[in-house]
Each structure stands twice: as C-alpha cells, then as structure tokens.
PDB file of C-alpha atoms in Angstrom:
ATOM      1  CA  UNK A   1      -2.063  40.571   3.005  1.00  0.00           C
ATOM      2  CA  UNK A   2      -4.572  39.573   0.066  1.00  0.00           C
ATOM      3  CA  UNK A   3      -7.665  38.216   1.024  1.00  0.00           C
ATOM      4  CA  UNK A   4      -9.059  35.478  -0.572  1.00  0.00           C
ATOM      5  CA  UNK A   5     -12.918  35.370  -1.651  1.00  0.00           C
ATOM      6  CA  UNK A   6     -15.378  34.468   1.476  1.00  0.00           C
ATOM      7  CA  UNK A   7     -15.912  30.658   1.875  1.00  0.00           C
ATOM      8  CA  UNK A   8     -17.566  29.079   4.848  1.00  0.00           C
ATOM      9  CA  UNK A   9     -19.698  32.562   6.058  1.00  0.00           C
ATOM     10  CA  UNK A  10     -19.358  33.374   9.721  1.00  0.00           C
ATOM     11  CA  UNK A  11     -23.766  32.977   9.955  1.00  0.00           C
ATOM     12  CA  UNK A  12     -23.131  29.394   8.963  1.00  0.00           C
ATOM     13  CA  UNK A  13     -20.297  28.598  11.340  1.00  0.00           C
ATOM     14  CA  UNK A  14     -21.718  25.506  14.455  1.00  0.00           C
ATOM     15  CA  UNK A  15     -19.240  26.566  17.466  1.00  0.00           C
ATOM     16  CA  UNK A  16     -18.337  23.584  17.178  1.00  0.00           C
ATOM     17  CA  UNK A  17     -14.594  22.858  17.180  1.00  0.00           C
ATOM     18  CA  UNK A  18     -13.532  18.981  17.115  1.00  0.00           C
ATOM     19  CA  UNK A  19     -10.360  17.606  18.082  1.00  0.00           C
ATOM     20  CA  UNK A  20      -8.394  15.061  16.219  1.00  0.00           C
ATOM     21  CA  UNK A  21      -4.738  14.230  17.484  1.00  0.00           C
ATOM     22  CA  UNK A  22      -1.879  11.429  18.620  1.00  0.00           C
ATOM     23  CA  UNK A  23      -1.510  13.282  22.169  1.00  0.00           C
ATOM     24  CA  UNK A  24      -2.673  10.400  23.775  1.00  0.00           C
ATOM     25  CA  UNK A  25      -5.002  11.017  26.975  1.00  0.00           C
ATOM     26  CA  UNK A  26      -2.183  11.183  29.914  1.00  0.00           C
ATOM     27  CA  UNK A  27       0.280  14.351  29.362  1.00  0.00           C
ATOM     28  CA  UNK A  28      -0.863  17.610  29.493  1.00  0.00           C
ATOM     29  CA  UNK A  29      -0.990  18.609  25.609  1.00  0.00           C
ATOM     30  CA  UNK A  30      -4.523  17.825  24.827  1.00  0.00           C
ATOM     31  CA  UNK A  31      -5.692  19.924  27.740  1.00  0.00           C
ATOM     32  CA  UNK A  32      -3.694  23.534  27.174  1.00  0.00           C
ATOM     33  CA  UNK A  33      -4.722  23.233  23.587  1.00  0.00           C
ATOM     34  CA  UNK A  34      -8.633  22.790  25.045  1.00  0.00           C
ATOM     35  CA  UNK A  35      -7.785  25.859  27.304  1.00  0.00           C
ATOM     36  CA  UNK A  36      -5.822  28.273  24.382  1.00  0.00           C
ATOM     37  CA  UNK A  37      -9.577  27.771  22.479  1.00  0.00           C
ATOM     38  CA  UNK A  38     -11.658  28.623  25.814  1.00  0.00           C
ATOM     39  CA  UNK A  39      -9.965  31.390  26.799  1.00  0.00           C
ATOM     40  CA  UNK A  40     -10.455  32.673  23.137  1.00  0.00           C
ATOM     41  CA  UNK A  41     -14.151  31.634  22.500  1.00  0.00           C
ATOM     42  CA  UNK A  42     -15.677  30.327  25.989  1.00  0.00           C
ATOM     43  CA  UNK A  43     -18.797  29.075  24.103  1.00  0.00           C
ATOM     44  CA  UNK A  44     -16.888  26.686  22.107  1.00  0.00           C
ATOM     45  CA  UNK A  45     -18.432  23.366  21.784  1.00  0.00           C
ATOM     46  CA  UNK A  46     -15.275  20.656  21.752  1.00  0.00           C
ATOM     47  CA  UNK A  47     -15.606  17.386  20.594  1.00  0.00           C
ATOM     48  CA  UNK A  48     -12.545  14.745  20.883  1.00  0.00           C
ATOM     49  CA  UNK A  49     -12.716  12.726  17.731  1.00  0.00           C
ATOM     50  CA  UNK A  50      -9.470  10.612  18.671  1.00  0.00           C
ATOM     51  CA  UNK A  51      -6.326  10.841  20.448  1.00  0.00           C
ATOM     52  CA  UNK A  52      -4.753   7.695  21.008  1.00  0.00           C
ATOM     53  CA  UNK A  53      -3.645   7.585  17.312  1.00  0.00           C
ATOM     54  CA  UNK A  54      -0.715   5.949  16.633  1.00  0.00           C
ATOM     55  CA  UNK A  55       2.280   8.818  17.083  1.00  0.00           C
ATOM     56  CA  UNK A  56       2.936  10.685  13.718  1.00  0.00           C
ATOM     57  CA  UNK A  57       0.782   8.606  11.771  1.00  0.00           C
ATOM     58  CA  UNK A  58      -0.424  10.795   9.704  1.00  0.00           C
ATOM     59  CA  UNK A  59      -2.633   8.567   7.398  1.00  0.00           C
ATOM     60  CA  UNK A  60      -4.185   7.111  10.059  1.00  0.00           C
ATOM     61  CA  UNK A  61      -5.607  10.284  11.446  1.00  0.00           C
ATOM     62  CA  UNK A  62      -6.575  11.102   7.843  1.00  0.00           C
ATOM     63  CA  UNK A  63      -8.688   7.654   7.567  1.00  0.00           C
ATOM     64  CA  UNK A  64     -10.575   9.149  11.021  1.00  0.00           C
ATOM     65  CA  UNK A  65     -11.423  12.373   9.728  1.00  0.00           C
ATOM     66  CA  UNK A  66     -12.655  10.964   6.682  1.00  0.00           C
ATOM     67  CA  UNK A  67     -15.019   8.390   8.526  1.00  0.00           C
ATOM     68  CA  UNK A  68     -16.290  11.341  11.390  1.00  0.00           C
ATOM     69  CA  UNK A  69     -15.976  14.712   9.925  1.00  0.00           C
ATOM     70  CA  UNK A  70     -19.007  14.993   7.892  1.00  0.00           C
ATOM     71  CA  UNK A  71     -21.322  13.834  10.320  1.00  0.00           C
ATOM     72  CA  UNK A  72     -21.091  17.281  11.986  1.00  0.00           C
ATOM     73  CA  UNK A  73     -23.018  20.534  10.607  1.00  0.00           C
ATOM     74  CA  UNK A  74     -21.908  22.654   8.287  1.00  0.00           C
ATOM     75  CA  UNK A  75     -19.859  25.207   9.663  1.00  0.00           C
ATOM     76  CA  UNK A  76     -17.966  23.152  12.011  1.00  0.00           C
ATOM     77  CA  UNK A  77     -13.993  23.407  12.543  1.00  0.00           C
ATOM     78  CA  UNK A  78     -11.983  20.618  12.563  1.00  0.00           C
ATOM     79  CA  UNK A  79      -8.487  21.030  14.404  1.00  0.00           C
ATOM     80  CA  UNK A  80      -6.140  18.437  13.390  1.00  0.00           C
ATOM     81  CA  UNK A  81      -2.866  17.845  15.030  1.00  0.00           C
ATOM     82  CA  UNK A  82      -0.581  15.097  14.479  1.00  0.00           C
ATOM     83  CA  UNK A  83       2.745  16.592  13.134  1.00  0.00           C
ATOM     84  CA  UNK A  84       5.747  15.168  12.837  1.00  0.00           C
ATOM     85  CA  UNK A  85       7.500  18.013  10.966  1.00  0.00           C
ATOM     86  CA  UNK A  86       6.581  20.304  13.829  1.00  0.00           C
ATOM     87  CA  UNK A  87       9.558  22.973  13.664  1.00  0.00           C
ATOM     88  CA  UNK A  88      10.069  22.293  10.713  1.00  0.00           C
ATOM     89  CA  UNK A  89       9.731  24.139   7.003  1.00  0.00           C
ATOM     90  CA  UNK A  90       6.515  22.288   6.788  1.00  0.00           C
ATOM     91  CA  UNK A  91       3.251  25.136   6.384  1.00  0.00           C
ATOM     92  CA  UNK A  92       0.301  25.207   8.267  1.00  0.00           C
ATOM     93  CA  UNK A  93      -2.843  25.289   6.327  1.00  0.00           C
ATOM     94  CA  UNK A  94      -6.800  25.820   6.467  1.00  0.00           C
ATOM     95  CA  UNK A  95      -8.778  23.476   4.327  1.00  0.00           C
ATOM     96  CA  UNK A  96     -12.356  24.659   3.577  1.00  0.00           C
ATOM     97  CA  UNK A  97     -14.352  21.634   2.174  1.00  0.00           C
ATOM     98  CA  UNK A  98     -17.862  20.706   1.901  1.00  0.00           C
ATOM     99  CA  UNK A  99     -18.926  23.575   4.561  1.00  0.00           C
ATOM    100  CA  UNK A 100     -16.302  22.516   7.344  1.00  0.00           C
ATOM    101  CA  UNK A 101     -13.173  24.158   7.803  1.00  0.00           C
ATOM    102  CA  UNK A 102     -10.061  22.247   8.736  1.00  0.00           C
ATOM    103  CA  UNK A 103      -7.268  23.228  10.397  1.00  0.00           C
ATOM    104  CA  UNK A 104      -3.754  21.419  11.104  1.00  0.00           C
ATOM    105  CA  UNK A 105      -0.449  20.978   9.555  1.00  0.00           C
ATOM    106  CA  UNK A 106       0.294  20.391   5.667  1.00  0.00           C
ATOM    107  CA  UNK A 107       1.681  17.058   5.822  1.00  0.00           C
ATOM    108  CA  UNK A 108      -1.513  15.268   4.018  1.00  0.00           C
ATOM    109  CA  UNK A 109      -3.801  15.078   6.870  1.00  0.00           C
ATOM    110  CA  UNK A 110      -6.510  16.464   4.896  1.00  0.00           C
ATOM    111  CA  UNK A 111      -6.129  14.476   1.937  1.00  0.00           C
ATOM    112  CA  UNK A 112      -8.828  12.033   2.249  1.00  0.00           C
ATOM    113  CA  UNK A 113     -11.657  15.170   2.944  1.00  0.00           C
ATOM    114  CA  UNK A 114     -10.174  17.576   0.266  1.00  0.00           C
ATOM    115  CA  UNK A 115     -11.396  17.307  -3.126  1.00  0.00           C
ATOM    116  CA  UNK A 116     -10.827  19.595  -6.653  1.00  0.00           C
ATOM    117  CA  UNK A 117     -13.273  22.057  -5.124  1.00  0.00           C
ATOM    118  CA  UNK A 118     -11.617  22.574  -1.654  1.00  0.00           C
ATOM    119  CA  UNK A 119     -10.060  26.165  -0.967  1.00  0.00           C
ATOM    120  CA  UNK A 120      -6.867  25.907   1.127  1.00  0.00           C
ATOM    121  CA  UNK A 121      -5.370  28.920   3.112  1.00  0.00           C
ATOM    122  CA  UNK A 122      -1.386  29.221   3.885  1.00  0.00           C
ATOM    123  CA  UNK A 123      -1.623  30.320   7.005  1.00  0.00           C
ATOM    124  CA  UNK A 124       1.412  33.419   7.183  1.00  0.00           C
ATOM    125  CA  UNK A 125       4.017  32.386   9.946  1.00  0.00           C
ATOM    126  CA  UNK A 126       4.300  35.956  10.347  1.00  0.00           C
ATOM    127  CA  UNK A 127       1.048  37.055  11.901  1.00  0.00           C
ATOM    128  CA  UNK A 128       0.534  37.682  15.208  1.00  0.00           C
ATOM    129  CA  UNK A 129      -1.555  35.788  17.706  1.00  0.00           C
ATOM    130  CA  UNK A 130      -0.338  37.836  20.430  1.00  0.00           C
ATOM    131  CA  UNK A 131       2.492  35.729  21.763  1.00  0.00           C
ATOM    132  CA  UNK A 132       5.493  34.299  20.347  1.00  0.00           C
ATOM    133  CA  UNK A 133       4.685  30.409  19.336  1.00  0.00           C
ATOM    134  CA  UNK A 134       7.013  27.484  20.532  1.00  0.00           C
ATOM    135  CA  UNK A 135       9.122  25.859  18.430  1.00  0.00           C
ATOM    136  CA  UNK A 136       7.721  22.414  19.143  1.00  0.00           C
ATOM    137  CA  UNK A 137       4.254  23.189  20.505  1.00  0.00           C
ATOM    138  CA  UNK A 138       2.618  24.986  16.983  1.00  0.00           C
ATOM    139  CA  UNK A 139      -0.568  22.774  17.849  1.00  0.00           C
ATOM    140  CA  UNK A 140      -1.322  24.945  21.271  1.00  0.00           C
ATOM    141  CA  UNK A 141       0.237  28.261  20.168  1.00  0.00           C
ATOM    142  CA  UNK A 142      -0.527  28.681  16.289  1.00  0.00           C
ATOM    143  CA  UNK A 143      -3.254  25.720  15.235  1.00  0.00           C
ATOM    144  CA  UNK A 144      -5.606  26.339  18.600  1.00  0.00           C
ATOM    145  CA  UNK A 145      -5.978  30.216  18.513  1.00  0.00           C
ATOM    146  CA  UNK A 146      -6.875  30.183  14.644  1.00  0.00           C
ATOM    147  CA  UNK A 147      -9.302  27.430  14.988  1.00  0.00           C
ATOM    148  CA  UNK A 148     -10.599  29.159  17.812  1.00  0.00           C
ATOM    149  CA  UNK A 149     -11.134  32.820  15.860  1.00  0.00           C
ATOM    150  CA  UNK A 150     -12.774  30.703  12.868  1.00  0.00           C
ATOM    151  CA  UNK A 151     -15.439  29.122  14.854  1.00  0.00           C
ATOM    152  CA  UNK A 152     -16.266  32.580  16.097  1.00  0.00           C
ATOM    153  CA  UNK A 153     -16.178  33.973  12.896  1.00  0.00           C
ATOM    154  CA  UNK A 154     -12.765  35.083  11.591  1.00  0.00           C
ATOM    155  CA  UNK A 155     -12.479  34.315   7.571  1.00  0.00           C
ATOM    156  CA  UNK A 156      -9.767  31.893   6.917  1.00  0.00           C
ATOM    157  CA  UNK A 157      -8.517  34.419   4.266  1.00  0.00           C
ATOM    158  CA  UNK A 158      -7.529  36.435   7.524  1.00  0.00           C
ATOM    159  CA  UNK A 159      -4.909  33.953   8.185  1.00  0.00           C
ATOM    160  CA  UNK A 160      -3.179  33.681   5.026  1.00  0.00           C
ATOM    161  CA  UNK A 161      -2.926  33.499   1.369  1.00  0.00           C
ATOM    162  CA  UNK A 162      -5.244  31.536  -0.561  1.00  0.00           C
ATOM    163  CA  UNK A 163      -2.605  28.210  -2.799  1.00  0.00           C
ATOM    164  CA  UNK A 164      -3.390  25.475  -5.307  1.00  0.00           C
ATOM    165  CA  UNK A 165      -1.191  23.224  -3.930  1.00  0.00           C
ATOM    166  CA  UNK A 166      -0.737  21.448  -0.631  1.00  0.00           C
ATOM    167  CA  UNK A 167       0.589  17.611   0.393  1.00  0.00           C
ATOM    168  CA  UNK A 168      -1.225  14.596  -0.642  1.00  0.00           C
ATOM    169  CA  UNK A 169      -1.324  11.106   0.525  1.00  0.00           C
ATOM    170  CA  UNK A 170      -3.233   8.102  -0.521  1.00  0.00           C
ATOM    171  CA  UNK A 171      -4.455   5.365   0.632  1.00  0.00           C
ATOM    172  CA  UNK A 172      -2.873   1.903  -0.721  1.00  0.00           C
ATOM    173  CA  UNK A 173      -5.417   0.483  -3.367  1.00  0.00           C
ATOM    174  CA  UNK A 174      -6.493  -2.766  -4.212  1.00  0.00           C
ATOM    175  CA  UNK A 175      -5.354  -4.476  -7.250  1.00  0.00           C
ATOM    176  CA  UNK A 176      -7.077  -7.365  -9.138  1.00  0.00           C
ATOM    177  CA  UNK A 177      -4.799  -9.370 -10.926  1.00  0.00           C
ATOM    178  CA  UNK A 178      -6.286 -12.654 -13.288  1.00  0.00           C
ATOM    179  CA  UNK A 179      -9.045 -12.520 -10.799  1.00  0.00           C
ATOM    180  CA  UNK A 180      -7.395 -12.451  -8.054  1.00  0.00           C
ATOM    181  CA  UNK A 181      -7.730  -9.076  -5.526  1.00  0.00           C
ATOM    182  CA  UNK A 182      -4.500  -8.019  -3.439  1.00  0.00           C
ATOM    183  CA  UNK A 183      -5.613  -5.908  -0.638  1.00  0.00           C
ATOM    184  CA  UNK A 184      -4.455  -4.352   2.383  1.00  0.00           C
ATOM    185  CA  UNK A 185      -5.067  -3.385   5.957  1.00  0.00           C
ATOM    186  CA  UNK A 186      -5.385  -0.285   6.424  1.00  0.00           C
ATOM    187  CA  UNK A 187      -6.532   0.702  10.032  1.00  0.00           C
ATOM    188  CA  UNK A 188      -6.911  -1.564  13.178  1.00  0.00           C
ATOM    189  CA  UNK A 189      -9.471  -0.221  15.512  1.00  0.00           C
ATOM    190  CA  UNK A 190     -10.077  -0.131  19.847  1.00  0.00           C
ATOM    191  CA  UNK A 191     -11.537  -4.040  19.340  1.00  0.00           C
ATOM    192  CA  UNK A 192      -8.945  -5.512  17.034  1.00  0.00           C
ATOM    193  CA  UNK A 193     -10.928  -5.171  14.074  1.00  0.00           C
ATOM    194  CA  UNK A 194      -9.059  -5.183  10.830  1.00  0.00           C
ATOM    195  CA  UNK A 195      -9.878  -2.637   8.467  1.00  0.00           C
ATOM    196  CA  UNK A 196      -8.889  -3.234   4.744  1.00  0.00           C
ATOM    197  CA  UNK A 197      -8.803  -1.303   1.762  1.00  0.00           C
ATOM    198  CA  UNK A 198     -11.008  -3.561  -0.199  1.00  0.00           C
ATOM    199  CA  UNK A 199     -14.565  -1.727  -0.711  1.00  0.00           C
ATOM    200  CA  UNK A 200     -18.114  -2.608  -0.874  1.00  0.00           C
ATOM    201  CA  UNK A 201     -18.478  -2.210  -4.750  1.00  0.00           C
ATOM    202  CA  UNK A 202     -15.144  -4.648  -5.641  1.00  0.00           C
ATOM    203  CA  UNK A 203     -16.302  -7.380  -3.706  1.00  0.00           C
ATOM    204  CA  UNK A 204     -19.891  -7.155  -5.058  1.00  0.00           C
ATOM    205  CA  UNK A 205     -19.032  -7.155  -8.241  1.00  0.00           C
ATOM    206  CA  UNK A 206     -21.179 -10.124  -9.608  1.00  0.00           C
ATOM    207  CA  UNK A 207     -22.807 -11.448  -6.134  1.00  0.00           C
ATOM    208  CA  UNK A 208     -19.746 -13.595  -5.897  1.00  0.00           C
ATOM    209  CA  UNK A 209     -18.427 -15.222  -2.661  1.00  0.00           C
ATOM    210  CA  UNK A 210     -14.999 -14.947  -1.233  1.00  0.00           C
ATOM    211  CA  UNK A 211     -12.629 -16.714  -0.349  1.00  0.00           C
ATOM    212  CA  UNK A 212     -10.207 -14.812   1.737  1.00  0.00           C
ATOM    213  CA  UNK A 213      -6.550 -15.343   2.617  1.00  0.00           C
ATOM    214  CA  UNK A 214      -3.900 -13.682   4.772  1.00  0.00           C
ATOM    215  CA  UNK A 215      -1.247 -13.643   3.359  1.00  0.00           C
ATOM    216  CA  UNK A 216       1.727 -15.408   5.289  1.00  0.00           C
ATOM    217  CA  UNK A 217      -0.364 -17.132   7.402  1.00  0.00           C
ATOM    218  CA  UNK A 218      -2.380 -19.591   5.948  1.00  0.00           C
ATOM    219  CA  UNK A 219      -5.345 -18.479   7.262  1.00  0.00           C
ATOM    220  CA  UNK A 220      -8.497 -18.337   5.348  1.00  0.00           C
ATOM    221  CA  UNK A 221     -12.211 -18.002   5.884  1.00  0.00           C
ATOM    222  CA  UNK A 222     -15.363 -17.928   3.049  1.00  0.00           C
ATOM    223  CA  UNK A 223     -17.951 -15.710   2.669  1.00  0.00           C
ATOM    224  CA  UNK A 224     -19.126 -12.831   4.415  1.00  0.00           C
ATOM    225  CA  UNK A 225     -21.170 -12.046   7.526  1.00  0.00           C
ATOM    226  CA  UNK A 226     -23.912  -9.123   8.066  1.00  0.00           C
ATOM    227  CA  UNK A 227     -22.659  -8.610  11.358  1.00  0.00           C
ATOM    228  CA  UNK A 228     -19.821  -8.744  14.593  1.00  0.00           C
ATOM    229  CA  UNK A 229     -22.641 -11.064  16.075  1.00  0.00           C
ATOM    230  CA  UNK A 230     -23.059 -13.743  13.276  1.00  0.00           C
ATOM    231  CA  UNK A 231     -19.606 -15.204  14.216  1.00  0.00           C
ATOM    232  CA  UNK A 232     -19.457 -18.129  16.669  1.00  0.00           C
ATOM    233  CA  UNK A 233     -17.393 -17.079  19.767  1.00  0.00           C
ATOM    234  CA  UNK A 234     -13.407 -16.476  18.769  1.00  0.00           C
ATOM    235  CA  UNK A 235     -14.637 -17.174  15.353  1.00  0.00           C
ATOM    236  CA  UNK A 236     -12.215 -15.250  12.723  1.00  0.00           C
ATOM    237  CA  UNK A 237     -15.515 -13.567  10.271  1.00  0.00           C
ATOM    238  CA  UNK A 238     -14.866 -11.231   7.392  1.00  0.00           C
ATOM    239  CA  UNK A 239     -17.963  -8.452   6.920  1.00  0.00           C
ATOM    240  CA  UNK A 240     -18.150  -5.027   5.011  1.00  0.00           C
ATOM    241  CA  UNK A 241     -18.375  -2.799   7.698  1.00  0.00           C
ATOM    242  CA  UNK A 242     -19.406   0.526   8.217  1.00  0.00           C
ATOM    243  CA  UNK A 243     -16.708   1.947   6.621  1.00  0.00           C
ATOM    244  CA  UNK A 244     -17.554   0.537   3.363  1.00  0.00           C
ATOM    245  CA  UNK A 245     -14.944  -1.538   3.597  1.00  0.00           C
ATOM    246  CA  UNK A 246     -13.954  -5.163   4.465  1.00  0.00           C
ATOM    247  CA  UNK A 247     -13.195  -5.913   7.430  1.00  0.00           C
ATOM    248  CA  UNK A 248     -11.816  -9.148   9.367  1.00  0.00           C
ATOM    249  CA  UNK A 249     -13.071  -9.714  13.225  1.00  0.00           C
ATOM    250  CA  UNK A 250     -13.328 -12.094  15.915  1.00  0.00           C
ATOM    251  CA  UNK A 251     -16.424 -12.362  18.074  1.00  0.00           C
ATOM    252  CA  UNK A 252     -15.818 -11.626  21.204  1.00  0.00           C
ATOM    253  CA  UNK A 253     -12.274 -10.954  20.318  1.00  0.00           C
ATOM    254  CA  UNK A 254      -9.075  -9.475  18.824  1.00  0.00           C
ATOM    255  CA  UNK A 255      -8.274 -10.470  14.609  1.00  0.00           C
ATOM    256  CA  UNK A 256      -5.158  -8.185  15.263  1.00  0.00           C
ATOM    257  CA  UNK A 257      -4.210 -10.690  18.253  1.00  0.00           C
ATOM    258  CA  UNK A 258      -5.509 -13.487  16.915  1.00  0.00           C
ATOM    259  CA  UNK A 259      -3.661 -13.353  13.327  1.00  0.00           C
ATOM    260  CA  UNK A 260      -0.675 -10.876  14.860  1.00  0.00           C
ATOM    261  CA  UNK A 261      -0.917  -8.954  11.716  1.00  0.00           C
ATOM    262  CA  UNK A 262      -1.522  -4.909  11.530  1.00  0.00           C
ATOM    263  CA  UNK A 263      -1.673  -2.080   9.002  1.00  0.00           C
ATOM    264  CA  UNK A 264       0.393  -2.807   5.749  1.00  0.00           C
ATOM    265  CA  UNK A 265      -0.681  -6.534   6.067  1.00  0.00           C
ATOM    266  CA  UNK A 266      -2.068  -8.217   3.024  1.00  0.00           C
ATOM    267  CA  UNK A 267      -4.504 -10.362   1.608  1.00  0.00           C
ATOM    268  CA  UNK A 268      -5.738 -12.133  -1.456  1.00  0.00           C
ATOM    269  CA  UNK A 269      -9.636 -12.247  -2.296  1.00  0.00           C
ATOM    270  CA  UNK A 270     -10.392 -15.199  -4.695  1.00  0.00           C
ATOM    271  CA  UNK A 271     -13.973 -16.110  -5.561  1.00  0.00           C
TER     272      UNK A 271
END
C-alpha cells in the first residue's frame, strides 16, 4: 500500500476524538462505538457534538461540523457517522483539513470543512482491524477503530490511498432577483430557531432594513434584532445569529411551531 506524504504529525495530535452522529441518545449504538475507541486508546478524550440529528441527513450533520469543528485544537479527530449508504459501494474516507482530521463515510459529510487544500485518504476495505466488520454497523467496526489509532498517532496514509476526488454537497444559496433576496431555511435548532441561508454580508449590503416574508404564509416582520431577548414575549424577531446567518425566533418560544415551517422553507428579503 502507497503511503501518502505525512499530514497532521502524530506530536500535534489533542486525544481528542469528537462524536458527530443521527444515533439518537436511547439504543445502544452511540455507546459500543464510545467503547471500540476506549478499549483501543483508554486516554481518549470524547466529546458528543450531536446525536439527535435528523436520521440520514447528511447535510444537516455537515452544517454542525462546520459551526463546532474548528473550535477544537489542532490535532483533534472528528468521527462522523450518519450513513445512509452503509453496506453499500459507498467509500469510507479521512479528511485532513486545517489541522483536524475527519473521519466518516463519503457521502458529503465533509463538504462544508474541506477546502482545495484538504488531503483525503480512501480508506482500503481490505485492511484488517482485527475482526471482520458488520455489514450494517461500519460506524463501530471500521470508522471507530481508525479514528481511534489516529488520535494516538497512526498516519491516515496507513489507512489508505491518498484521491482527488470525493462527494460534495452544497448548501442551497440565496438568490437576489430585481432586488428582491429568495432564501432558505436551512437548519432548525433544540429551541425552534430557524436558521436560513441568508448571511451577514447580503443583508448588510448598504445598511438597509428588511422586510422579511415567509413565503406561503403571509407572515412578515421588519428589521432586525441584536438579540433572542429584544423580542417581546411570543414575538416572531429575525436576528443574524451566531452562525452568520439570519435567523427567525420567538422569545420564549418555537418559530418552527409557531410558523409550522422547517428546512427547505423559503423566504423573500425586500428592503
């Protein structure tokens, strides 16, 4: 097996090893994957970064690692499972990027931290972790053991062979039409907070106010807020948040109950 050139160097790696997955908090998946990396490196550090993400959605758990990853040091490993192709033809890949390795499936999980200067590892289905792997389990038997062996130092050119390509998504972009923006929720967070695709830098473009709309339901509001608080109680508020991007809320409350509207809903940003 070639190696590819070092990357991340095993002095710089954290021990840490976060979690990221749609395993939900009440089976037993999250926890044999925790003890497949213990009984490998017992002075792991694991960190849950989410788990109640939607199941297979893929993007979503993207738009998390984006927003959490690089708040960790350098040298950190980032396991990633949410895999609907599991069993499938689908490869499994390590993603080294800005000093953090990633690990998960290649189904454009990592699209959102990967740039032109990422390296990315096909990890070889045929090398041996010691045990045959389930067919439907490659999160535990395959995905846990290598991110296990990277945070105590394995290269990830032991695992594979280094390849240009790998699966892409992207998130849906804003358009502005005659003046007119067309965004698009993109994430709905724990508190009912809608989270659109509309950023910082398109909406203060000339200090203008706007006037927002959802589409479909003839709901509007003007101007922004600084804050959750600013809103009067069950008050639907729109504010940049600290994603960068806007966001619609309801103090002391749900937007996604109040306006019954999710991901892939739109809106239209006049000013």
């Amino acid at each position: 097996m070639s190696r590819m050139p070092a990357g991340v160097s095993t002095a710089s790696r954290s021990g840490i090893i976060t979690l990221t997955t749609d395993f939900g908090l009440r089976d037993s998946y999250l926890g044999a994957v925790k003890g497949v990396i213990l009984a490998i490196y017992p002075g792991a550090r694991l960190v849950d970064i989410a788990h109640q993400i939607e199941p297979q959605a893929v993007l979503e758990a993207a738009f998390i690692l984006k927003n959490s990853a690089w708040y960790f040091p350098h040298g950190t490993v980032h396991l990633a499972v949410v895999d609907p192709g599991v069993g499938s033809g689908r490869r499994l890949i390590i993603v080294e990027a800005k000093g953090h390795l990633f690990v998960g499936p290649d189904n454009g999980l990592f699209s959102l931290v990967a740039d032109g200067r990422s390296r990315v590892v096909r990890i070889d289905h045929r090398i041996s972790l010691g045990h045959p792997p389930s067919a439907t389990f490659h999160g535990r038997d395959i995905l846990a053991p290598i991110a296990a062996r990277l945070a105590r130092g394995k290269s990830a050119g032991d695992f594979g062979r280094k390849v240009k390509l790998f699966k892409r998504l992207s998130l849906p972009q804003p358009r502005e039409i005659f003046g007119v923006i067309h965004g698009e929720i993109i994430y709905v967070d724990r508190f009912g907070n809608l989270v659109t695709n509309v950023p910082r830098e398109l909406l203060s473009k000339g200090k203008r106010e706007p006037y927002i709309t959802i589409a479909g339901s003839g709901v509007s509001m003007r101007g922004l807020k600084d804050s959750y608080y600013q809103g009067r109680r069950n008050e639907l508020i729109a504010l940049l948040g600290s994603h960068n991007f806007l966001e619609l809320a309801v103090k002391d409350g749900s937007a996604h109950k109040l306006l019954g509207v999710g991901r892939g809903g739109k809106l239209l940003i006049r000013f």
